[in-house]
Coordinates of C-alpha atoms and ligand atoms in Angstrom, one line a residue:
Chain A
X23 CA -7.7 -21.6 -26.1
X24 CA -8.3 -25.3 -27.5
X25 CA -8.7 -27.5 -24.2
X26 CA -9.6 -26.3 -21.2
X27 CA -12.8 -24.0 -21.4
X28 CA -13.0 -20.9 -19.4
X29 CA -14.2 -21.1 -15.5
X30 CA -16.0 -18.0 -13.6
X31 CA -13.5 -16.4 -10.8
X32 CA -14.2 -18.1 -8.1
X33 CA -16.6 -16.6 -5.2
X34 CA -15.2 -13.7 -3.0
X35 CA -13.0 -12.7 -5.7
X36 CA -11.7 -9.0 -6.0
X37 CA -11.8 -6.9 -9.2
X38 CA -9.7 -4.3 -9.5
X39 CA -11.1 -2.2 -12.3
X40 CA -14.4 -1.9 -12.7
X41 CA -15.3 2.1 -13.9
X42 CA -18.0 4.2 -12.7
X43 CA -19.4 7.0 -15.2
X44 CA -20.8 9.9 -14.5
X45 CA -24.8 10.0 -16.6
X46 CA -23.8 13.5 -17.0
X47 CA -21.9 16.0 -15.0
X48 CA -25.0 18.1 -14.1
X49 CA -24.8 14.9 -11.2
X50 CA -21.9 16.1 -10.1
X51 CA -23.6 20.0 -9.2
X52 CA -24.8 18.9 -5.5
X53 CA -21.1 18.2 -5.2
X54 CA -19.2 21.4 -5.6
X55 CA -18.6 24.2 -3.2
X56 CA -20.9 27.2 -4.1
X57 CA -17.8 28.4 -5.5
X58 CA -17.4 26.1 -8.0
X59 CA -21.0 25.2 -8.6
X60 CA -21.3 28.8 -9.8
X61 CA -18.5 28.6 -11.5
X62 CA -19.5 25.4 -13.5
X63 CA -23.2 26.4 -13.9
X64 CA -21.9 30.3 -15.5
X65 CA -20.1 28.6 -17.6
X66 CA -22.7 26.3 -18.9
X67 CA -19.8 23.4 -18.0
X68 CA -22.5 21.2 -16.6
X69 CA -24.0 20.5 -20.2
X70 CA -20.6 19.6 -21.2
X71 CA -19.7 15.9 -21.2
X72 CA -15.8 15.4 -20.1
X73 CA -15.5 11.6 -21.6
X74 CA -12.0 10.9 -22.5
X75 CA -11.3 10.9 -25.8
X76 CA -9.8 7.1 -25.4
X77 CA -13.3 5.6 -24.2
X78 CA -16.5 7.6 -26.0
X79 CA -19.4 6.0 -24.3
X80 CA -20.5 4.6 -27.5
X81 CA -17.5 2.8 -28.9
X82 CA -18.8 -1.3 -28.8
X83 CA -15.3 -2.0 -27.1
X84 CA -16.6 0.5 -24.0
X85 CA -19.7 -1.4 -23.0
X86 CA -20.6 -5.1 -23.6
X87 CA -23.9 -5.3 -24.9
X88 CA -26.0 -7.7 -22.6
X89 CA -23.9 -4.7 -19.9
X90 CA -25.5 -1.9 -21.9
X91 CA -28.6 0.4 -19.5
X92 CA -31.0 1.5 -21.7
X93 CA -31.1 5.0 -21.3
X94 CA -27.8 5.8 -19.9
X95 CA -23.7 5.3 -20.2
X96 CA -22.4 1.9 -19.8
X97 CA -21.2 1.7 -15.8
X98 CA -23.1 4.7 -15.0
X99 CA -25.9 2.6 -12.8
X100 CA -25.3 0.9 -9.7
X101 CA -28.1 -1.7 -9.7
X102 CA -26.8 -2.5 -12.9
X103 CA -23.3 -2.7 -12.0
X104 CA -24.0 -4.8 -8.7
X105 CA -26.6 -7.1 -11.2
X106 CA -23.8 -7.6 -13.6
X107 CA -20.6 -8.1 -11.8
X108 CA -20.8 -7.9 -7.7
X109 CA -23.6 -9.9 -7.3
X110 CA -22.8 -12.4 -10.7
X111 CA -19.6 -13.3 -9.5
X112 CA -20.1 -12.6 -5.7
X113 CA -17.3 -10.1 -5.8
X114 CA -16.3 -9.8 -2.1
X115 CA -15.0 -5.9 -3.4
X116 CA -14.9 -3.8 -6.4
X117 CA -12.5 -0.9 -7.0
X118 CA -14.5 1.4 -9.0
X119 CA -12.5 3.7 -11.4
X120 CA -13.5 6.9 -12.5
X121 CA -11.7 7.8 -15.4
X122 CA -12.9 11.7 -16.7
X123 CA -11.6 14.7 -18.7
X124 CA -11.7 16.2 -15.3
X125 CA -8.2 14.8 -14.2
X126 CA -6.7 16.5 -17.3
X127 CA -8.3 19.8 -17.7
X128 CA -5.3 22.4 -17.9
X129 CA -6.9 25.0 -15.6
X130 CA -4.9 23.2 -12.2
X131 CA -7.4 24.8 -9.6
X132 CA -10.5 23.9 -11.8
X133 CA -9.2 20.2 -11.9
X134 CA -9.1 20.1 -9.0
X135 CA -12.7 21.0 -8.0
X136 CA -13.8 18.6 -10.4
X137 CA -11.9 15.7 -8.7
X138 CA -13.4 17.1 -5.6
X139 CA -17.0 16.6 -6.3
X140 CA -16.4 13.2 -8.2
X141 CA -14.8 11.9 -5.0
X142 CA -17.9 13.3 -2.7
X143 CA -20.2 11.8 -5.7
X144 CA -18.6 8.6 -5.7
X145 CA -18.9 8.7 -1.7
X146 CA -22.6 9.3 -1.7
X147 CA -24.3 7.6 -4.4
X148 CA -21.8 4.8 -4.8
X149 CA -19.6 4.1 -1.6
X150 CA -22.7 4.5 0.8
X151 CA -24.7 2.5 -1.1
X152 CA -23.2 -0.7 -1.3
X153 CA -20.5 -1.7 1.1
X154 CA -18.6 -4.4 -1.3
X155 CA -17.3 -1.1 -3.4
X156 CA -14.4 0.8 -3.0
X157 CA -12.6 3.3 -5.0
X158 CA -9.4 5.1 -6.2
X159 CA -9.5 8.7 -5.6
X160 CA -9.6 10.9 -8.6
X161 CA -6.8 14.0 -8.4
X162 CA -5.6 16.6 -10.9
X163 CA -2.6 14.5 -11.9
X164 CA -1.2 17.8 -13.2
X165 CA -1.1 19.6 -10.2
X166 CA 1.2 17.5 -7.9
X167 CA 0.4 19.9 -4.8
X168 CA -3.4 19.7 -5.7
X169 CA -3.4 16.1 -6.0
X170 CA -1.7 15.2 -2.6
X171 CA -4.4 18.0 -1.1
X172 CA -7.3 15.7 -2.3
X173 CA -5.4 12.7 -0.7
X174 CA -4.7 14.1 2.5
X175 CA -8.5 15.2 2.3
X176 CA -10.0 11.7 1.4
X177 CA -7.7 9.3 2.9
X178 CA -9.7 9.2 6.3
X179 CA -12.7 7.4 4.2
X180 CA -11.2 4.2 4.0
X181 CA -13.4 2.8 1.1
X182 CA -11.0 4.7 -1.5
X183 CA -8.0 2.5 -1.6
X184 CA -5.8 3.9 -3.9
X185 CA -5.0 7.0 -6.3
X186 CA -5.8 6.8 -9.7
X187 CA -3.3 8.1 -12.3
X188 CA -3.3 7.9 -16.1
X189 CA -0.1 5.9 -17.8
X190 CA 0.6 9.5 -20.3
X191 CA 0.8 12.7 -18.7
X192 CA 2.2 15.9 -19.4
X193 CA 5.4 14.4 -17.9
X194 CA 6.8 10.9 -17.3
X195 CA 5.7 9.9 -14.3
X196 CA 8.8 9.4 -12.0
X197 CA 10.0 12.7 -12.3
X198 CA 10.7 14.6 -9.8
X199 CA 7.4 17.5 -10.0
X200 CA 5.2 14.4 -9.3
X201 CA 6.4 13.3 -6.0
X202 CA 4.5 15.0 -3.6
X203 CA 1.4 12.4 -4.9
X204 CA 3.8 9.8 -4.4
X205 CA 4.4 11.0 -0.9
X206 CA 1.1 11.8 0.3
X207 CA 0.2 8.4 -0.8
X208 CA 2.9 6.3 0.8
X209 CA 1.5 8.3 4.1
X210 CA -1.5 6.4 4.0
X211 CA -0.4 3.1 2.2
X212 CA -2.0 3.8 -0.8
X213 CA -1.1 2.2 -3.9
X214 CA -1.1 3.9 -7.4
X215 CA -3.4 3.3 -9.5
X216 CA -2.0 3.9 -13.0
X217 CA -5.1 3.6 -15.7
X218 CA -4.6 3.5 -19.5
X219 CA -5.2 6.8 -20.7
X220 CA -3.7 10.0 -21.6
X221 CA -3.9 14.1 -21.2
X222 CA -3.0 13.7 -25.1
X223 CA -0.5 16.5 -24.5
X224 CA 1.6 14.5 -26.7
X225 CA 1.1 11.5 -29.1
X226 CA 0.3 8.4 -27.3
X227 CA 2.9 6.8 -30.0
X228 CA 6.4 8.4 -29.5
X229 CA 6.5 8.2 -33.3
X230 CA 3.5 11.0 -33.9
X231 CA 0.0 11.1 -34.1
X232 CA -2.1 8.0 -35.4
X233 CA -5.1 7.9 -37.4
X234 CA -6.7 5.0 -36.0
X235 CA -7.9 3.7 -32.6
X236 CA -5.9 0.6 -33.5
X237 CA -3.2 2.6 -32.8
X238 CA -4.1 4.3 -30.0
X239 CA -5.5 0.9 -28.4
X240 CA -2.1 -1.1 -29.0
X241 CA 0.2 2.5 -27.9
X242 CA -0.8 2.0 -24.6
X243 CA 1.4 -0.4 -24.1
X244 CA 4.7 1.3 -24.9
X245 CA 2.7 4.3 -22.9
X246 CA 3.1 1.7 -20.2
X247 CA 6.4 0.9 -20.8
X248 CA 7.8 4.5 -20.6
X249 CA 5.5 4.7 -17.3
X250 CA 7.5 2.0 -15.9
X251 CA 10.8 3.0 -17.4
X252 CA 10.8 6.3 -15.4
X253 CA 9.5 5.2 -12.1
X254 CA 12.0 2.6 -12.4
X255 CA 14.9 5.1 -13.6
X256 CA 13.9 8.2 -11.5
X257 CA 14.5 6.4 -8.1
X258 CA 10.8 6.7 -7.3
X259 CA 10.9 3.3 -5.4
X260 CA 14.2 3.6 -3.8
X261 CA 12.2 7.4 -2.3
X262 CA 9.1 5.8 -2.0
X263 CA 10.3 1.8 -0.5
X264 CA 6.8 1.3 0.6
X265 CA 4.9 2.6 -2.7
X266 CA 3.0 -0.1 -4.3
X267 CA 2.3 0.9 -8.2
X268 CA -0.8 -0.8 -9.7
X269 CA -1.3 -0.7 -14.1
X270 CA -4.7 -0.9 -14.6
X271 CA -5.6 -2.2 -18.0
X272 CA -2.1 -2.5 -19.2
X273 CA -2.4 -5.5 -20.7
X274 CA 0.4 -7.7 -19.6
X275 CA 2.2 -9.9 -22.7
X276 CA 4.4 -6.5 -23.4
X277 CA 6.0 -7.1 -19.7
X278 CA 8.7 -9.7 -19.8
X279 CA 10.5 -8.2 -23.3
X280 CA 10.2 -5.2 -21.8
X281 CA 11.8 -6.2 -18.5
X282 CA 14.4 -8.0 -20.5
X283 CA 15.3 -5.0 -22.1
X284 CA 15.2 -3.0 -19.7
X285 CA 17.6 -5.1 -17.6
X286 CA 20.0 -5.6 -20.4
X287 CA 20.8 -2.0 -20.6
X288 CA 20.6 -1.3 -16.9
X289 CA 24.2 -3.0 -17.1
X290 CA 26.0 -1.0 -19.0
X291 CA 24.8 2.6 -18.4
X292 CA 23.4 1.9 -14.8
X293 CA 26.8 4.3 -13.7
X294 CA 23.8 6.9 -14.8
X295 CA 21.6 6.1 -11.9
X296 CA 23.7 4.8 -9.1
X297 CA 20.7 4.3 -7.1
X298 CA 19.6 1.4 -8.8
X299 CA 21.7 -1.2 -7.3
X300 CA 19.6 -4.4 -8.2
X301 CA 18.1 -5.2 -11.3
X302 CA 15.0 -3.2 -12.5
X303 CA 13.2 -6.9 -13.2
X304 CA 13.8 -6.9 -9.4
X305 CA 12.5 -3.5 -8.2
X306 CA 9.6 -4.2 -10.9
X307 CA 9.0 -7.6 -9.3
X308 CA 8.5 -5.9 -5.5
X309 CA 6.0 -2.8 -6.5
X310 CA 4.4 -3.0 -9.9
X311 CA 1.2 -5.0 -10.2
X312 CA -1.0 -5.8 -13.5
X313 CA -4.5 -5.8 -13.3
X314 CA -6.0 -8.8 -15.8
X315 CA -8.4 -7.6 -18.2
X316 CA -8.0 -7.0 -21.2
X317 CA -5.7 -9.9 -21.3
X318 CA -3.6 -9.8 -24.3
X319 CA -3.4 -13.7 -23.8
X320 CA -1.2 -15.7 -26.7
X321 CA -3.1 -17.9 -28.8
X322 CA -2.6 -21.4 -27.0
X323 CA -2.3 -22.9 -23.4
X324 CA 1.3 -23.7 -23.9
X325 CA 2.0 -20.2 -24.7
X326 CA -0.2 -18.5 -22.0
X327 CA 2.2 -21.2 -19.8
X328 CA 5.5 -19.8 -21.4
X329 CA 3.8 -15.7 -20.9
X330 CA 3.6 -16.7 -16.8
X331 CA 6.9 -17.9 -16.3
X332 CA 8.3 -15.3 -18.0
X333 CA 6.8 -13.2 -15.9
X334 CA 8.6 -14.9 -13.0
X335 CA 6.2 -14.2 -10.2
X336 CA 3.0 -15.8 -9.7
X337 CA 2.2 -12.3 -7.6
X338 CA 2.0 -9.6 -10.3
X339 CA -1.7 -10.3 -11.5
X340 CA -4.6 -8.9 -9.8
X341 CA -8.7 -9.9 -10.8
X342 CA -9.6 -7.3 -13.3
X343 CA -13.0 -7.1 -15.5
X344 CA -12.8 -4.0 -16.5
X345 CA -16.8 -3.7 -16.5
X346 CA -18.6 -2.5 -18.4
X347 CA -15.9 -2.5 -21.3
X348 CA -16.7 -5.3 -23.4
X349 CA -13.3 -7.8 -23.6
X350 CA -14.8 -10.9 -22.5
X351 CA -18.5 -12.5 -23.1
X352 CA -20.4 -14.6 -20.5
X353 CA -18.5 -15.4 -17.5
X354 CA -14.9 -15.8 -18.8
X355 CA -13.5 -13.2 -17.1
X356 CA -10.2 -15.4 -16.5
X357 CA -8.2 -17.0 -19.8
X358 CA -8.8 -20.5 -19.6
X359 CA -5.6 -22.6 -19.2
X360 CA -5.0 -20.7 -15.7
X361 CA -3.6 -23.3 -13.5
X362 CA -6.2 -23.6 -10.6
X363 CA -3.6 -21.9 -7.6
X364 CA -2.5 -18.8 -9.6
X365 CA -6.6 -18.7 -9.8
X366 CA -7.0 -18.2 -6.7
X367 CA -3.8 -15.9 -6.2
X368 CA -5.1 -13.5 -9.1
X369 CA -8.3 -13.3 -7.6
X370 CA -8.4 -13.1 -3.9
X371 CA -4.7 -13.2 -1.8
X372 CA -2.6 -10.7 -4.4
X373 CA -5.3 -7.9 -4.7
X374 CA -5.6 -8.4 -0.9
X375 CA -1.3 -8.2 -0.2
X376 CA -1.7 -4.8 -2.7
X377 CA -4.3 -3.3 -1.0
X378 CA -3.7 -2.8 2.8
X379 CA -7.2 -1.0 3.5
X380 CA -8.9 -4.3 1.7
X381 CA -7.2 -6.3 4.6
X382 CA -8.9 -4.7 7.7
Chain B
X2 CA 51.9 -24.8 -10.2
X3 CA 54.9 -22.2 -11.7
X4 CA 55.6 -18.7 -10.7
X5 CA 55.8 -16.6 -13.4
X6 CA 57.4 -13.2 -13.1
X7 CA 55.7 -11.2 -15.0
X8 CA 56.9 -7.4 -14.4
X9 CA 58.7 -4.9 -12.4
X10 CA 56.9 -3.5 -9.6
X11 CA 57.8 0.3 -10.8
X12 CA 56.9 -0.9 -14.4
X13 CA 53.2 -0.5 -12.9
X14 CA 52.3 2.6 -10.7
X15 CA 49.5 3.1 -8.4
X16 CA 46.3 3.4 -10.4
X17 CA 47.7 2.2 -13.8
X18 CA 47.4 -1.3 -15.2
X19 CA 49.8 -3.2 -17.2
X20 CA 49.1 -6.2 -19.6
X21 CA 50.9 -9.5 -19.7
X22 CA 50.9 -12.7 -21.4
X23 CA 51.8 -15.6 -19.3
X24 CA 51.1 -19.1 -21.0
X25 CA 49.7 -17.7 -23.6
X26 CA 47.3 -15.7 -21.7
X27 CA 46.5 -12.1 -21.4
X28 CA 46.0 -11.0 -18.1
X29 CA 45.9 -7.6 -16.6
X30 CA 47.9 -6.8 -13.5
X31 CA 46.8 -3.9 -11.8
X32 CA 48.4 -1.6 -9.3
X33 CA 45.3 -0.6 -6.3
X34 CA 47.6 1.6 -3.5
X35 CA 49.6 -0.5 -4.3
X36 CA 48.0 -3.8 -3.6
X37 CA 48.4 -5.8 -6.9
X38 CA 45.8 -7.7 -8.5
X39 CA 45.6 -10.0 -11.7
X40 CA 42.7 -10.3 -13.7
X41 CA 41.8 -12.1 -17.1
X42 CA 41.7 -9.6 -20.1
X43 CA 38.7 -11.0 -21.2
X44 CA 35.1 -10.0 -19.9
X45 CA 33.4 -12.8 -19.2
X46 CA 29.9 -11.0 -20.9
X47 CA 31.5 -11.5 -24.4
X48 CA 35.1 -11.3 -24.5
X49 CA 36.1 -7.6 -24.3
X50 CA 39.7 -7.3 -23.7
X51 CA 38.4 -6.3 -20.2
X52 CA 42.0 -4.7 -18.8
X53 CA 42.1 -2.1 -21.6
X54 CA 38.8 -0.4 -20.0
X55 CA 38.8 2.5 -17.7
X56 CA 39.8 2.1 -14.2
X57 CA 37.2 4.0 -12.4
X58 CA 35.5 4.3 -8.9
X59 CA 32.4 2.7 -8.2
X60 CA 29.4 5.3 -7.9
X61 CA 27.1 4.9 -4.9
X62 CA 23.5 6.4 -3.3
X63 CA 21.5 5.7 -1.4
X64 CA 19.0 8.0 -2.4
X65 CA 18.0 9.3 -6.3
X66 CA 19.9 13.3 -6.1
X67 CA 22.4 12.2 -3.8
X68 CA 25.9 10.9 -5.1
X69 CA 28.6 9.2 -3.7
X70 CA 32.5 8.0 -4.7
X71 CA 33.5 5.5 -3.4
X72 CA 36.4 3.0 -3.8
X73 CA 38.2 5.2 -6.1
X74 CA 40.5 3.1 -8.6
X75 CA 39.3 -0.3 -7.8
X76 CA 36.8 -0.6 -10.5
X77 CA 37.4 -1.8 -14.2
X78 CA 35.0 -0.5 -16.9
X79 CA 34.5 -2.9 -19.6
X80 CA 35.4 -1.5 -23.0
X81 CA 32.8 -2.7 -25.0
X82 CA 29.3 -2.4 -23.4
X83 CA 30.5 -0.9 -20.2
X84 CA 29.8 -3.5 -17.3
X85 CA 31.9 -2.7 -14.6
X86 CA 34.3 -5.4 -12.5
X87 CA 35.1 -5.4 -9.1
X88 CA 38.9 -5.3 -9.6
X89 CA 40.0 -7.1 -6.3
X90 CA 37.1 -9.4 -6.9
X91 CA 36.5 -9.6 -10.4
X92 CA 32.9 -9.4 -9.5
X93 CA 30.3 -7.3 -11.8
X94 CA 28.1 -5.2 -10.4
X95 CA 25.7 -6.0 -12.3
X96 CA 25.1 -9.7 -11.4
X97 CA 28.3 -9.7 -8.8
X98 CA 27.3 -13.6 -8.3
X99 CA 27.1 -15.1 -11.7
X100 CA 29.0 -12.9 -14.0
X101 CA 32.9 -12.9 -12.7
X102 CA 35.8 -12.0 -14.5
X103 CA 38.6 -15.1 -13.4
X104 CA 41.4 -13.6 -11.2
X105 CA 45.0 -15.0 -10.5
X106 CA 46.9 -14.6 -7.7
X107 CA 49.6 -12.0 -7.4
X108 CA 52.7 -11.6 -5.4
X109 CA 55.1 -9.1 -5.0
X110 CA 58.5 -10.6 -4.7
X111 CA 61.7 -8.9 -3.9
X112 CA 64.3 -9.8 -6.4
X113 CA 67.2 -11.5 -4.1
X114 CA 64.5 -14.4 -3.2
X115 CA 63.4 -14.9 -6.9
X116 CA 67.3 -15.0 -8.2
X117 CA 67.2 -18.5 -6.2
X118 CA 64.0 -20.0 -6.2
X119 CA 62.3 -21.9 -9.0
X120 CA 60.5 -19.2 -11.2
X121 CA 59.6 -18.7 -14.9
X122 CA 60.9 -15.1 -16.1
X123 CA 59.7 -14.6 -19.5
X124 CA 60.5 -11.5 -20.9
X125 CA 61.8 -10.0 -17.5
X126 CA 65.9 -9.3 -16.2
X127 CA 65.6 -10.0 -12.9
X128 CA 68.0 -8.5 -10.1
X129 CA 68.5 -8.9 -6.4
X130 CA 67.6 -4.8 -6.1
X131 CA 64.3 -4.7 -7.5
X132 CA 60.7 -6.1 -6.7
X133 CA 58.9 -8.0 -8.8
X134 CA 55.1 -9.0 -9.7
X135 CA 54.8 -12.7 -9.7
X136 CA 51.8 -14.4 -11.3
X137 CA 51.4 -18.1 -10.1
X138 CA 48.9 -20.1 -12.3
Ligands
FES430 S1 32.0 -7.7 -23.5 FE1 32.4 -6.7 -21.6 S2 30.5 -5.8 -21.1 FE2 30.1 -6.8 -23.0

């Protein structure tokens, strides 16, 4: 950006994704059932680290250096998180992400206790400890029934404010055998979380495997897309009219071609899904929200300009730093050139119209 | 402006559609129960001879799984890339307020009033027995 240089968010901003990492999951042992803990610790499974393949601890792009703890995994230390982002910027609330193989694992029922104990973990040692966090809960996002148990059993704590998803599963994720999380969620006014990542059941490029994290990095968008495409197609907001779908570290410049495309073909084979009676851009325009970081911003101010109206709504951004993953330096969390009331719109009144339980 | 009679009434049967030229315009009169309506035959998207598409129903629901006909016959499928027109409209479903395929009125007439009155019959014998479709534009 030539002119304008880069301005903090401004005080009592929200950011939508910040992750929380587990140091290890041996943390996690206090938090199983004796069940499960036994289950883990036969198995030796507490040694075992579940990162996802798309974010190893020790990739640069996965934790900004001056955001680095010494002796542990980037975002995996609250006085360090609330030094480096709640209290720097005076965050007013966090939405802590935990993103873990644990969501993926093909065993349904073992998934499951993992998400368990990293939503009782993330109560005790995060949620209780500082009362400007909140979180998405973590479910099996392969086991629809499992998932909407782990709703219904955290939805009373009204710190987690939404359900965290990743953008490639083992199925698109409007079909039908995902629903129930849908439903469960809409019970309780809780938005979907939908993170970059994938169960790597299949390529995250629709053309095969890549060798390169350049690839894997720029797929997520068309992982996105297809996301969208299928809640869009499958009816899941005309089921769901209250659901609320949040992409979390989507980037955004993909959006508007893909809208216009999308749009464009609606026309002629929309006979397919009768239920979709408006225009997808429109239906995309009432639930789906971006989070901001990492902003794939064009190169000038006139652009960025050209990428917002495009995007037709000045209510589809929500205040994202993705801490502790390294796509900004200093304090330039927001893309210079931001006119100064969509500043304020990204950063405190659109998180707060997404999120219900950050309005009471 | 000048009546033009344009068909027979029997020429075009319920749920069929029959193509005229009238000033040197080709314009589809259709036949819905027997209610008569005359659109352009040119989509207004990009210039699909609109009247030569299917004549379908227009699909509804209210809910994804559940499926619904309804207004059987009074919908016009664009050949080309498929839009579909509100025949008695000429609205699109699509974008029913900016995208409209231009519509003429239609009469039926029977033939004893048109043997006397001022009319344009192109390439149609009229008698006093018959009705007739008569395009005015
Ligand atoms: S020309 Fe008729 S839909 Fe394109």
């Amino acid at each position: 950006m030539d002119s304008a240089t880069p301005a903090p968010p401004p005080a009592g901003a929200i950011d939508c994704d910040v992750h929380i990492n587990l140091p290890s999951t041996r943390v996690l042992l206090p938090h199983f059932d004796p069940y499960w803990r036994e289950h883990i610790t036969r198995r030796g499974l507490e040694r075992e680290s579940l990162d996802t393949t798309s974010f190893p601890a020790n990739a640069p792009i996965n934790g900004r250096p001056d955001w680095r703890p010494d002796n542990a995994p980037p975002g995996s230390l609250l006085p360090a998180l609330q030094s480096h982002i709640l209290d720097h910027f005076q965050l007013r609330h966090a939405i802590g992400n935990v993103l873990n193989g644990a969501q993926v694992i093909f065993s349904e029922d073992l998934s499951a206790a993992y998400c368990r104990a990293i939503n009782n973990w993330l109560q005790k040692e995060w949620l209780d400890r500082d009362p400007r966090l909140r979180a998405s809960i973590v479910v099996p996002v392969h086991s629809a029934e499992l998932a909407a148990e782990e709703i219904h059993r955290m939805a009373g704590d009204t710190r987690f404010v939404q359900v965290l998803m990743l953008s490639m599963a083992e199925l698109p994720l409007g079909r039908r055998q995902t629903w129930p999380i849908y439903k469960a969620a809409t019970e309780y006014d809780l938005p979907i979380g939908i993170h970059a990542g994938s169960s790597y059941r299949h390529p995250p490029s629709a053309g095969g495997w890549g060798s390169y994290y350049l690839e894997d990095y720029v797929s997520h968008a068309q992982g996105f897309a297809a996301s969208m495409n299928s809640l869009v197609a499958e009816g899941v907001f005309q089921k769901f009219p209250t659901l609320k779908v949040v992409l979390m570290e989507s980037g955004v410049s993909w959006l508007p071609a893909a809208l216009w495309r999308l749009d464009k073909t609606w026309r002629g084979v929309r006979a397919e899904t009768p239920w979709l009676e408006v225009l997808p851009t429109e239906i995309v325009r009432q639930h789906i929200r971006l989070t901001l970081q990492p902003f794939d911003a064009p190169p000038t101010e006139p652009q960025l300009i050209t990428l917002l109206e495009q995007l037709g709504s000045d209510e589809l951004l929500l205040f994202s730093t993705d801490y502790p993953h390294w796509h900004f330096d200093g304090d330039e969390a927001l893309p210079a050139g931001l006119p100064d009331a969509l500043r304020q719109k990204i950063c405190i009144d659109n998180p707060l119209a997404t999120y219900p339980r950050l309005r009471t | 402006m000048p009546r033009h009679v344009v068909a027979r009434v029997d020429e075009i049967p319920a749920g069929t559609c029959k193509i005229v030229t009238v000033r040197g315009r080709e314009i589809g009169i259709f036949n819905v129960k027997d209610s008569f309506y005359g659109l352009i035959n040119r989509c207004p998207h990009q210039g699909a001879p609109l009247c030569e598409g299917a004549i379908v129903s227009r699909l509804v629901s209210s809910l994804p799984g559940e499926y619904g006909l309804s207004r059987p016959g009074e919908m016009i499928r664009c050949p080309w890339h498929c839009w579909e027109f509100d025949i008695t409209t000429g609205k699109s479903l699509c974008d029913p307020n900016s995208m409209q395929a231009r519509m003429f009125n239609v009469e039926v007439e029977p033939g004893k009033d048109l043997v006397e009155g001022p009319f344009v019959a192109e390439a149609v014998e009229v008698s006093v027995e018959d009705r007739y479709v008569v395009v005015t534009m």
